[in-house]
Coordinates of C-alpha atoms and ligand atoms in Angstrom, one line a residue:
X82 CA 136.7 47.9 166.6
X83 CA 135.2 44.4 164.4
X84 CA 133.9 45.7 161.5
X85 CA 132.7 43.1 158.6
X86 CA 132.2 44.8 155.4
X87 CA 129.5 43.2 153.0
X88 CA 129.8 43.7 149.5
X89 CA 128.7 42.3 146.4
X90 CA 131.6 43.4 144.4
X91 CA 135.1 44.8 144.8
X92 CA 138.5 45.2 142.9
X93 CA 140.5 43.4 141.6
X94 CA 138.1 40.4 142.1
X95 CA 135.1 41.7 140.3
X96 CA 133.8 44.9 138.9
X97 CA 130.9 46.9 137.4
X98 CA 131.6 50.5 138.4
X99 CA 132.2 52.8 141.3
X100 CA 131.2 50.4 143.9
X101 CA 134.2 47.7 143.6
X102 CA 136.8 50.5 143.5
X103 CA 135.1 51.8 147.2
X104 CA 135.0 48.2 148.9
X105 CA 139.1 47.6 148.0
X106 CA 140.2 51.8 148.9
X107 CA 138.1 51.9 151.9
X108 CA 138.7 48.4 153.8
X109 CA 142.2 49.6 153.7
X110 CA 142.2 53.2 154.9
X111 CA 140.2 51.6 157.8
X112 CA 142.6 49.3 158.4
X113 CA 145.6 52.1 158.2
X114 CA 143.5 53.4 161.7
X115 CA 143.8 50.8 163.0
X116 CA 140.0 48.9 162.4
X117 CA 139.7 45.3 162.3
X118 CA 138.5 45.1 159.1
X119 CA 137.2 42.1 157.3
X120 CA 135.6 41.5 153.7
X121 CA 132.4 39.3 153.0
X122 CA 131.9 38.2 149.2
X123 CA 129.6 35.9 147.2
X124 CA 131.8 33.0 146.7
X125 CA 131.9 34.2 142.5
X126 CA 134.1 31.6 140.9
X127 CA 136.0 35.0 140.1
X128 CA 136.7 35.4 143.9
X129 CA 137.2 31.7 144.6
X130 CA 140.0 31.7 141.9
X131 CA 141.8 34.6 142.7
X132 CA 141.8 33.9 146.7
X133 CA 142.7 29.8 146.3
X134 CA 144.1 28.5 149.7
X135 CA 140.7 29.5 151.6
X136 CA 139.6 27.3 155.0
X137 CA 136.5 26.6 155.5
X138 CA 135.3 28.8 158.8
X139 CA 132.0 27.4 159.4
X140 CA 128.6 25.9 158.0
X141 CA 126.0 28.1 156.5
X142 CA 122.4 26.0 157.1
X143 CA 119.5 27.8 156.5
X144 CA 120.5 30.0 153.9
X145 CA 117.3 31.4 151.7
X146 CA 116.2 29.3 148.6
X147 CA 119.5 27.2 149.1
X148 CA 117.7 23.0 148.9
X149 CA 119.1 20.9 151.9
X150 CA 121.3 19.0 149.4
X151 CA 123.0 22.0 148.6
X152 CA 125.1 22.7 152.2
X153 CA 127.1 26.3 152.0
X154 CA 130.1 27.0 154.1
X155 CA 131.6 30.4 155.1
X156 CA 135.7 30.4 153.5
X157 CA 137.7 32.8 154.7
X158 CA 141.6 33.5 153.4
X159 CA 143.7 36.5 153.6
X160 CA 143.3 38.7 150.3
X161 CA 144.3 41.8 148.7
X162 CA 146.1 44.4 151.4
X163 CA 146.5 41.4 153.9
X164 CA 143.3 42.3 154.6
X165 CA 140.9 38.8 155.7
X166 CA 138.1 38.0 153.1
X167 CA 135.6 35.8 153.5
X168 CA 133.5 34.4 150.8
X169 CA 130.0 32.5 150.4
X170 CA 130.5 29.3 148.9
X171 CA 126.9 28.5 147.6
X172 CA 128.1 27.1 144.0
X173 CA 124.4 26.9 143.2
X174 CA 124.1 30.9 143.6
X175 CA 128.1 32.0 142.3
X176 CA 129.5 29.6 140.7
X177 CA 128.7 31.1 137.5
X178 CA 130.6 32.7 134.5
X179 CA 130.4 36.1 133.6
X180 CA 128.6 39.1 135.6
X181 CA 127.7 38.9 138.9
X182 CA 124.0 40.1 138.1
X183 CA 123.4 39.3 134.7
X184 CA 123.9 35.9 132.5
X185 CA 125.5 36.6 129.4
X186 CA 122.6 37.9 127.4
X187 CA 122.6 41.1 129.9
X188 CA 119.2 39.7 131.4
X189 CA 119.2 39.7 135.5
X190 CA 119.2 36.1 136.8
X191 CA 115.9 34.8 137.8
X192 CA 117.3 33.9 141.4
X193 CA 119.0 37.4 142.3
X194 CA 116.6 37.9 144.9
X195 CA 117.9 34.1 146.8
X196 CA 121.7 34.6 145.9
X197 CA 121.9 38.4 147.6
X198 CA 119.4 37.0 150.3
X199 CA 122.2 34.4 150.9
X200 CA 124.8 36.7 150.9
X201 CA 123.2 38.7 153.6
X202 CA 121.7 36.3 155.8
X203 CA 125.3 34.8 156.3
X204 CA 126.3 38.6 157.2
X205 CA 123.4 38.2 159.7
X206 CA 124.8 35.0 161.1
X207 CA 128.4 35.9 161.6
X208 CA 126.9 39.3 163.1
X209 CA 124.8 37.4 165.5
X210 CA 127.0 34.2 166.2
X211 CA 130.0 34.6 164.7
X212 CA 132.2 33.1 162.1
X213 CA 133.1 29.7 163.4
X214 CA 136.6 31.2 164.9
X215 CA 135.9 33.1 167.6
X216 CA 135.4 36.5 165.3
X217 CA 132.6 38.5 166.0
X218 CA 131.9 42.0 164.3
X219 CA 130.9 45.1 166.7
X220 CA 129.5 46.4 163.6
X221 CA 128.3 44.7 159.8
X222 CA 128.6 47.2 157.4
X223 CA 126.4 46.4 154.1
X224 CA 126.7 48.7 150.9
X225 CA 123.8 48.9 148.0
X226 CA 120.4 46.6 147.4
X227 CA 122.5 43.4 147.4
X228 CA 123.3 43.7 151.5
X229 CA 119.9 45.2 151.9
X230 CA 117.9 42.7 153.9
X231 CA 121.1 42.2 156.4
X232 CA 119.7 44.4 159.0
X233 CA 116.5 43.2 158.2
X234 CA 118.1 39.5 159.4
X235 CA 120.2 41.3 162.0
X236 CA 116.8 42.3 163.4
X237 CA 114.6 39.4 163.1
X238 CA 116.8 36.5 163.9
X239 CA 117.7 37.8 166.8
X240 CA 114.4 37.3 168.0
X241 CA 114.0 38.6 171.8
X242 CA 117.7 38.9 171.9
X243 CA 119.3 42.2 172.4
X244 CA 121.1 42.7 169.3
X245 CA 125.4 44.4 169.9
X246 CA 125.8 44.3 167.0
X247 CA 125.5 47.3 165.1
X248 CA 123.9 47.5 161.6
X249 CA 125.2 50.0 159.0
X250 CA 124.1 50.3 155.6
X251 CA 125.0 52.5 152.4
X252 CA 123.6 53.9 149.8
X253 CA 125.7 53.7 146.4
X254 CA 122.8 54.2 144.2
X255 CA 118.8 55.0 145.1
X256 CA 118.4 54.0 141.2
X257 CA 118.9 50.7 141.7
X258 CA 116.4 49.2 144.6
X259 CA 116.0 45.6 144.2
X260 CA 112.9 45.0 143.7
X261 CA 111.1 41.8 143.4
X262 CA 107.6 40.3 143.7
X263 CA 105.9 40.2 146.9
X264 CA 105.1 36.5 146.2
X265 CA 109.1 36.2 147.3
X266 CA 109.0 37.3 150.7
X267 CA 108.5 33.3 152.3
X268 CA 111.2 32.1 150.8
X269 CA 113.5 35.2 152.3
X270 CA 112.9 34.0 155.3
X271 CA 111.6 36.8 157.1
X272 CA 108.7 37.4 159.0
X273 CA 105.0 38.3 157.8
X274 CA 106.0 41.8 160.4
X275 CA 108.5 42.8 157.9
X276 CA 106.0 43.1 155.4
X277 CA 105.0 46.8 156.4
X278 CA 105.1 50.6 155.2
X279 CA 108.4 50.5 157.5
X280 CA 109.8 47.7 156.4
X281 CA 110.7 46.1 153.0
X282 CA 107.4 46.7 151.2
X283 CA 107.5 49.0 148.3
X284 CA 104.5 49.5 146.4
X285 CA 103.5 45.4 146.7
X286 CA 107.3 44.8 145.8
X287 CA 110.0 43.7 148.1
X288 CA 112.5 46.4 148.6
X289 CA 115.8 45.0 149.5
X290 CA 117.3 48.5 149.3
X291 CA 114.2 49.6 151.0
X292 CA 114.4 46.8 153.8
X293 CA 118.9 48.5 154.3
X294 CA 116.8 52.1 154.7
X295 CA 114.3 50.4 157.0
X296 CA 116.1 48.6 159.4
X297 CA 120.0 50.1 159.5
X298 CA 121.2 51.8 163.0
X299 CA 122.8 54.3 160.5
X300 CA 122.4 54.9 156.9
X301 CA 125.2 56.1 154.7
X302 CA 125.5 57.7 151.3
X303 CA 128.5 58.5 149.3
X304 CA 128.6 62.3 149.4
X305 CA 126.8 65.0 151.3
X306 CA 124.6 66.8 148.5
X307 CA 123.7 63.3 147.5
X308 CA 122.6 62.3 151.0
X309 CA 120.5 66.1 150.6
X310 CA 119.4 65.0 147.3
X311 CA 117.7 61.9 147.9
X312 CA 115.3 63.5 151.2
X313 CA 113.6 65.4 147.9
X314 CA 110.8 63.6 145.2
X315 CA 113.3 64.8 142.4
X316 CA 116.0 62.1 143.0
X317 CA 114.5 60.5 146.1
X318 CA 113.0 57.6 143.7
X319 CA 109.8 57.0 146.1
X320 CA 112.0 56.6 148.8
X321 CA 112.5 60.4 150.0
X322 CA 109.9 60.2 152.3
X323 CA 111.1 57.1 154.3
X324 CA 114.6 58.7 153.7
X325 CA 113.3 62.1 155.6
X326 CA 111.6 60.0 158.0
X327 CA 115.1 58.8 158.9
X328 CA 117.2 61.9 158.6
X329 CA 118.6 61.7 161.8
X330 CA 120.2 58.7 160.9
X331 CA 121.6 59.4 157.5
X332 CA 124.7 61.0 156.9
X333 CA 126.6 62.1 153.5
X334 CA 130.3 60.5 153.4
X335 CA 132.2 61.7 150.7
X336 CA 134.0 58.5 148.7
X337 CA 138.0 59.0 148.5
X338 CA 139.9 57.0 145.1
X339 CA 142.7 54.3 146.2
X340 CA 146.0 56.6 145.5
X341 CA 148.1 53.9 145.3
X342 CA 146.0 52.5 142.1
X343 CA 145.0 55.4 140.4
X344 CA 148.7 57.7 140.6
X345 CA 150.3 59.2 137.6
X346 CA 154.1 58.9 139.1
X347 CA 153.4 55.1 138.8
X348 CA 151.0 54.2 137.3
X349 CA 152.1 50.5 135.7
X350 CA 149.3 51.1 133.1
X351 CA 149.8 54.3 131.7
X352 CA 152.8 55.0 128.6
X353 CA 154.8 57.8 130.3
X354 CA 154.4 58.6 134.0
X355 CA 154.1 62.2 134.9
X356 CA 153.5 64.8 138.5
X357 CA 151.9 67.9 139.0
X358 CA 155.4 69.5 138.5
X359 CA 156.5 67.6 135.3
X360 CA 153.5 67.2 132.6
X361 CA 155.6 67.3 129.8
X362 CA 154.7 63.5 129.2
X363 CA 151.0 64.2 129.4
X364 CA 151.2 64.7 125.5
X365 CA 153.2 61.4 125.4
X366 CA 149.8 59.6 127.0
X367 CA 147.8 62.0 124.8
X368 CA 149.3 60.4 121.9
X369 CA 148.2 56.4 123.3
X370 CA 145.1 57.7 123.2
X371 CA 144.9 58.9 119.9
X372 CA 146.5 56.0 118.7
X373 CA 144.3 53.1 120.5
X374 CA 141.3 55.3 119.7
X375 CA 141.8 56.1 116.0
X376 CA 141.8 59.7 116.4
X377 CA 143.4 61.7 113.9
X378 CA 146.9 62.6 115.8
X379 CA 147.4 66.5 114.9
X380 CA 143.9 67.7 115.8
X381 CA 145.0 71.4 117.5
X382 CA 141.8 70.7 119.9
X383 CA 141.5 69.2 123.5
X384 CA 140.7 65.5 123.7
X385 CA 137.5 65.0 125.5
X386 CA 136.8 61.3 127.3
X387 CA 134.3 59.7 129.0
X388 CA 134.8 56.5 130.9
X389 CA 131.3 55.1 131.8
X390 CA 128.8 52.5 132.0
X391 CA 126.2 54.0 129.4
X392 CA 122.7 54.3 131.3
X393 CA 120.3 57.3 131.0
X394 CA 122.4 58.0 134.7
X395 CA 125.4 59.0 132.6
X396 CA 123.7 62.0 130.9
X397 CA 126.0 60.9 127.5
X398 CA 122.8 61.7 125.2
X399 CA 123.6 65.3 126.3
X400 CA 127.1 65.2 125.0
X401 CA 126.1 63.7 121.7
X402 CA 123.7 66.4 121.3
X403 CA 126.9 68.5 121.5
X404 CA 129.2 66.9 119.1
X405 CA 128.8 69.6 116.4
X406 CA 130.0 72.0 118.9
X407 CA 132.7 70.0 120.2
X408 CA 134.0 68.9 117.1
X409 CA 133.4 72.3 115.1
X410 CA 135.9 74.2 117.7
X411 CA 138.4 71.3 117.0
X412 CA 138.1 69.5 119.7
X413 CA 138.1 65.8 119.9
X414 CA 136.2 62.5 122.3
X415 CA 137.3 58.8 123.1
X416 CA 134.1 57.3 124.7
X417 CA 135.3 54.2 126.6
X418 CA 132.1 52.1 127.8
X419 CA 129.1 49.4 128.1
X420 CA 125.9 49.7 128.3
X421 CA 122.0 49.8 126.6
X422 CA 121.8 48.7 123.0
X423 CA 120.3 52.4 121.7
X424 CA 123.5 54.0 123.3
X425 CA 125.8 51.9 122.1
X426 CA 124.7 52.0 118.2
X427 CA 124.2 55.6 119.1
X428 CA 128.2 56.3 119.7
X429 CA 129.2 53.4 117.1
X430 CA 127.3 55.9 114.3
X431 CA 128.9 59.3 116.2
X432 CA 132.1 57.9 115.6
X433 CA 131.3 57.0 112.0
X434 CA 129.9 60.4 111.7
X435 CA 133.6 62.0 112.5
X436 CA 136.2 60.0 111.7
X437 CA 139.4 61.1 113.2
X438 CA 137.5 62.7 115.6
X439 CA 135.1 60.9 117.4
X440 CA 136.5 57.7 119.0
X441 CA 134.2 54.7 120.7
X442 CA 135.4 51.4 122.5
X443 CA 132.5 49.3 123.7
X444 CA 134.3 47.7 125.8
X445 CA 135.4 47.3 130.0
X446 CA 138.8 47.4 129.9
X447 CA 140.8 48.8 133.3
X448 CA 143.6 49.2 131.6
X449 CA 142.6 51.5 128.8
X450 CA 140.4 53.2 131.9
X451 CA 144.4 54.4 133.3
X452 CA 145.4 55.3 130.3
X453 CA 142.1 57.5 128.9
X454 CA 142.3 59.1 132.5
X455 CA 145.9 59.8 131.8
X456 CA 146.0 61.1 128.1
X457 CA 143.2 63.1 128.1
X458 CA 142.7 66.4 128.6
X459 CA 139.2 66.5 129.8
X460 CA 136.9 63.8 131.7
X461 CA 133.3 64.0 130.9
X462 CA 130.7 63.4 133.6
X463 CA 127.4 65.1 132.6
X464 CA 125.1 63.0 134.9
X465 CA 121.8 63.9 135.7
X466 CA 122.3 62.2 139.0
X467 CA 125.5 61.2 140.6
X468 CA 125.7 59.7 144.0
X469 CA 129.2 60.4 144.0
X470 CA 131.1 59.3 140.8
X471 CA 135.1 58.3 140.9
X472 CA 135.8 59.1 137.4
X473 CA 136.0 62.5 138.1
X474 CA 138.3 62.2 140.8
X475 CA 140.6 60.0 138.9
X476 CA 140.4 62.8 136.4
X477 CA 141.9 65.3 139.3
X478 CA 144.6 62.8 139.8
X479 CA 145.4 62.6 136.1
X480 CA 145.5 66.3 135.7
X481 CA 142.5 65.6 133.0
X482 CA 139.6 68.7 133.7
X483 CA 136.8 67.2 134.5
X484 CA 133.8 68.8 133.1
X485 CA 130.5 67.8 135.1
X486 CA 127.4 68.4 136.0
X487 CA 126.2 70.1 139.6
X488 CA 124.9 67.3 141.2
X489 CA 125.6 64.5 143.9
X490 CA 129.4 64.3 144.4
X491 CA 130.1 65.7 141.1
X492 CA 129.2 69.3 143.1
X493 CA 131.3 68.3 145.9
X494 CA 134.0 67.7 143.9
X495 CA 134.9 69.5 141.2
X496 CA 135.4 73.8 141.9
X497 CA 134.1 75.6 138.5
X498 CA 136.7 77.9 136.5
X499 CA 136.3 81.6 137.0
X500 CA 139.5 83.8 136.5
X501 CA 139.6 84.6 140.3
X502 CA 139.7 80.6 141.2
X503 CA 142.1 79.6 138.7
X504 CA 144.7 82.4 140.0
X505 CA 144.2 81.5 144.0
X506 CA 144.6 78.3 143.4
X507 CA 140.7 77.1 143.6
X508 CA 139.3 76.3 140.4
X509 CA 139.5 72.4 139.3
X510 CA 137.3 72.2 135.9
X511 CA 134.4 72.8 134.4
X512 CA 130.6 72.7 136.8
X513 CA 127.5 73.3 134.4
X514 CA 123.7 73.7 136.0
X515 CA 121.0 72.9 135.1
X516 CA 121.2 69.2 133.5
X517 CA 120.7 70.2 130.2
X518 CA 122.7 69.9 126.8
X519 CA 123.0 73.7 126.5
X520 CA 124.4 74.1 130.0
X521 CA 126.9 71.4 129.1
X522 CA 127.7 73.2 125.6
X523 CA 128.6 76.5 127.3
X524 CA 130.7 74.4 129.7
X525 CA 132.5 73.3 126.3
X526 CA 132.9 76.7 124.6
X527 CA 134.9 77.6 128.4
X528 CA 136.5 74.8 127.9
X529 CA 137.9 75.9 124.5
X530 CA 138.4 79.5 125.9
X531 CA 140.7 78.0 128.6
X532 CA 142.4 76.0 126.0
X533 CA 143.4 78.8 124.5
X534 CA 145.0 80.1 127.7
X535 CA 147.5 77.1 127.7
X536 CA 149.4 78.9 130.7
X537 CA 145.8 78.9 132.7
X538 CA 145.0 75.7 131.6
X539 CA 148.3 74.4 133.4
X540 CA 147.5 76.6 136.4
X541 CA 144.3 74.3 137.1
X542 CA 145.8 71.4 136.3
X543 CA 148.4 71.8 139.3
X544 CA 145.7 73.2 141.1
X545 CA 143.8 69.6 140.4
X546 CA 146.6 67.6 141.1
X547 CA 147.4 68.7 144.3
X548 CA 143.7 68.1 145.9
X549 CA 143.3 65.7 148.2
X550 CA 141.4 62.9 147.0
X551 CA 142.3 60.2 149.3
X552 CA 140.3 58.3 152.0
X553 CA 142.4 59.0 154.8
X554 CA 139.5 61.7 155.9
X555 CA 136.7 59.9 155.0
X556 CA 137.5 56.8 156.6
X557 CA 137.6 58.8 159.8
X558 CA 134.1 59.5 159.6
X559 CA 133.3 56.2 158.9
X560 CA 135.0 55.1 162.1
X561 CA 133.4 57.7 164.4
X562 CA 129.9 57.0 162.7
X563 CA 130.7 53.1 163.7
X564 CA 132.4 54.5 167.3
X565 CA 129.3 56.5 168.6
X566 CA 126.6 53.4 166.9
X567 CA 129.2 51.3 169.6
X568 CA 128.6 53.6 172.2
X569 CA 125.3 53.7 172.0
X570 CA 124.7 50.1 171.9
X571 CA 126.6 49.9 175.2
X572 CA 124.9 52.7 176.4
X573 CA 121.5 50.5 176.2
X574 CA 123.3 47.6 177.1
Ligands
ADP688 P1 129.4 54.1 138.7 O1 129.8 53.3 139.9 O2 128.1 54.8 138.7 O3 129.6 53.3 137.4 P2 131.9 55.6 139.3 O4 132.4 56.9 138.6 O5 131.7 55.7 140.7 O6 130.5 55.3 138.5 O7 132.8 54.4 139.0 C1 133.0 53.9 137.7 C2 134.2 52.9 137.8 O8 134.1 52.0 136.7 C3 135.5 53.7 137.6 O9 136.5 52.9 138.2 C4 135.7 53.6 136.1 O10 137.0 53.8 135.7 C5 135.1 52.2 135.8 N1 134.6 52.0 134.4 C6 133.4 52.4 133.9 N2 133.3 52.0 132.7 C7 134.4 51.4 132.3 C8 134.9 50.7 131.2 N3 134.2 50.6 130.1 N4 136.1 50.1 131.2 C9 136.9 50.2 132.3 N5 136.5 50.8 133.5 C10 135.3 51.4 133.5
GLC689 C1 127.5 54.1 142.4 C2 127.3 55.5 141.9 C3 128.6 56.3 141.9 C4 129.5 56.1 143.0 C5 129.7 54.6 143.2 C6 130.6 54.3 144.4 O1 127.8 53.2 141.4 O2 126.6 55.6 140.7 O3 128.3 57.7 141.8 O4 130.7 56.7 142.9 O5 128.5 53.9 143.4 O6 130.1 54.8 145.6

């Protein structure tokens, strides 16, 4: 089985969130069953860098907005996991500093609609011809707005061809749908028939997450009560009823984290490693934390974190309504995380606020990520909506409660704390419903009851530990889903 997996980001070449952590974890467990698995990037001068000795596989003419002086080749190395990447070189698209959406002032760049329509049409055109070396993938795989119009390609450029090759396309996040003026759709590249109610039109915008929904042989999301959640108007972002339309096609697949990166027996980042049957050098990590967060190291109280980009997604406004009660019962927060202006200066004055006891690093820093994850004693995710969120599971890892909200894969995650499910083993943190900052302030106060039960509180910290959290099952779905998209292909054949 050929699979090419399309991504716009993944670790340890570049990373916003979730997303990059999924395209390096998952790759791999496909691999471990034996998938042929292969990577396709935007040749980011990041990438480029990190991959160095890369061939050049074939030409890429004809990619969108790209001028005819301005020729684009397919690379292709072996990268992280031996696993083969290949990478878009378009300088005029990735060779560029900084994030791979935004220029340096946190504005989008003006041509994000041409670079991610490059990076799928050459998806397209190694799923239709090939990459130049006698590869060609059974299935392309795409994941969020940024592969969105490669099943749209897949589909049109085939033209009266039958297409084999299957299309399969996931959905990380419905918040973010790539939308750009209609005036763009020539200069896609796709026909004047794909601008329709069931195609990438959205409201007079084009839809590339839209155009993934449209025109994928099977749609995935990242867990099942997300994949439920998004059919409805509440978190369906005008796209439920398209999403309902194609129910039969979408199916919830619950994200795993990459054990071998996120482990607390050896972890490389974290002060003191620790297992589920030794976390007497939790406190040792505790301590790092304290220290690199300028919290006052005696505080009797839990230490709450929160390791986040800071978007009205993340639900921190409901914590910071929370801080008297948090901070009154002794407790104390390290926020690690980027994001809006208003949130930002919202923490920096929270922390002023409660010195000793309220901790903020705007910053992205992976390492300090390990170490939050490992010296605190409960992760924060209050989301309002959560696809399916990794911090959380990290937090299991760790042995660090998480305390979330019921939503997404937040709900399919984490087991709430009742007596009966801390003592048969069950129980894994702290679930509050509905999304609001009273919910999530009685989920503190059983928090601090818990606290006070030290030999509970250890109780569903093994009980944490020990979940399974890996991919191994998940990639199995994945490679039945692409199995019975094969069969059916054939079976049309
Ligand atoms: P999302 O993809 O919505 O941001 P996830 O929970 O799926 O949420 O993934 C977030 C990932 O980004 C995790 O690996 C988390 O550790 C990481 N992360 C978020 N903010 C920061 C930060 N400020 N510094 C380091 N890592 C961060
Ligand atoms: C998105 C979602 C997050 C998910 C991640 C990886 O960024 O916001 O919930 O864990 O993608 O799938």
């Amino acid at each position: 089985m050929r699979v090419l997996f399309v991504t716009p980001e993944c670790f340890p070449y570049v990373k916003t969130g979730g997303l990059a952590d999924v395209s390096a974890a998952l790759p791999a467990a496909l691999r471990d069953l034996g998938v042929d698995v292969r990577l396709l990037l935007p040749g980011y001068t990041a990438v480029l860098d990190r991959l160095r000795v890369m061939r050049t596989a074939r030409p890429l003419t004809g990619l969108p907005g790209l001028p005819d002086d301005a020729p684009a080749r397919l690379l292709v190395s072996v990268g992280e996991d031996e696993l083969p990447v290949y990478a878009v070189d378009a300088p005029t698209f990735f060779a560029r500093d900084g994030n791979p959406y935004q220029d340096g002032d946190g504005n989008d760049w003006p041509d994000n609609h041409l670079r991610f329509a490059a990076l799928a049409k050459a998806a397209a055109m190694i799923g239709l011809e090939g990459d130049g070396r006698g590869w060609t993938p059974d299935i392309v795989h795409g994941h969020d707005w940024q592969a969105g119009l490669m099943p749209a390609y897949l589909r049109f450029d085939a033209g009266h061809r039958r297409v084999d090759t299957g299309a399969v396309f996931t959905i990380h996040n419905l918040a973010f749908q790539g939308l750009f003026p209609g005036s763009t759709l020539p200069r896609l590249g796709l026909p004047a028939d794909a601008w329709d109610l069931d195609g990438v039109e959205f409201w007079g915008q084009v839809g590339f997450l839209k155009a993934g929904i449209s025109y994928a042989d099977r749609i995935t999301t990242v867990s099942p009560t997300y994949a439920a959640e998004i059919q409805g108007a509440d978190l369906g972002f005008g796209l439920d009823g398209l999403l309902r339309h194609r129910t039969d096609r979408l199916t919830g697949i619950l994200n795993g984290v990459d054990t071998r990166h996120w482990d607390p027996a050896r972890d490389p980042f974290i002060e003191v490693p620790y297992t589920s049957d030794d976390l007497d050098a939790k406190p040792a990590n505790k301590a790092g934390v304290r220290q690199a967060f300028g919290l006052d190291e005696t505080a009797p109280g839990p230490l709450f974190a929160i390791v986040s980009r800071l978007t009205e997604q993340k639900g921190v406004d409901l914590l910071l309504a929370n801080l008297p009660r948090l901070v009154g019962q002794g407790g104390q927060l390290a926020v690690l995380g980027t994001g809006g202006r208003t949130m930002e200066a919202l923490l920096a004055t929270a922390a002023r606020d409660h010195p000793g006891r309220v901790g903020v690093r705007l910053a992205y820093d992976e390492t300090l990520a390990h170490r939050v994850q490992a010296g605190a004693d409960v992760i924060l995710v209050p989301s309002r909506f959560e696809p399916c969120g990794l911090t959380q599971m990290y937090g299991l890892r760790y042995g660090t409660l998480p305390l979330v909200s019921r939503v997404g894969g937040l709900a399919d995650t984490v087991a709430d704390v009742t007596e009966r499910d801390v003592l048969d083993g069950r129980a894994t943190g702290f679930v509050f419903h509905p999304v609001t900052a009273e919910a999530l302030g009685q989920a503190l106060d059983r928090a601090f009851a818990l606290w006070k039960r030290q030999d509970l509180w250890r109780r569903v910290q093994r009980n944490a530990m020990v979940r399974d959290v890996g991919w191994a099952a998940s990639a199995r779905r994945y490679t039945a889903l692409y199995q019975d998209l094969i069969d059916e292909k054939t079976r049309r054949a």
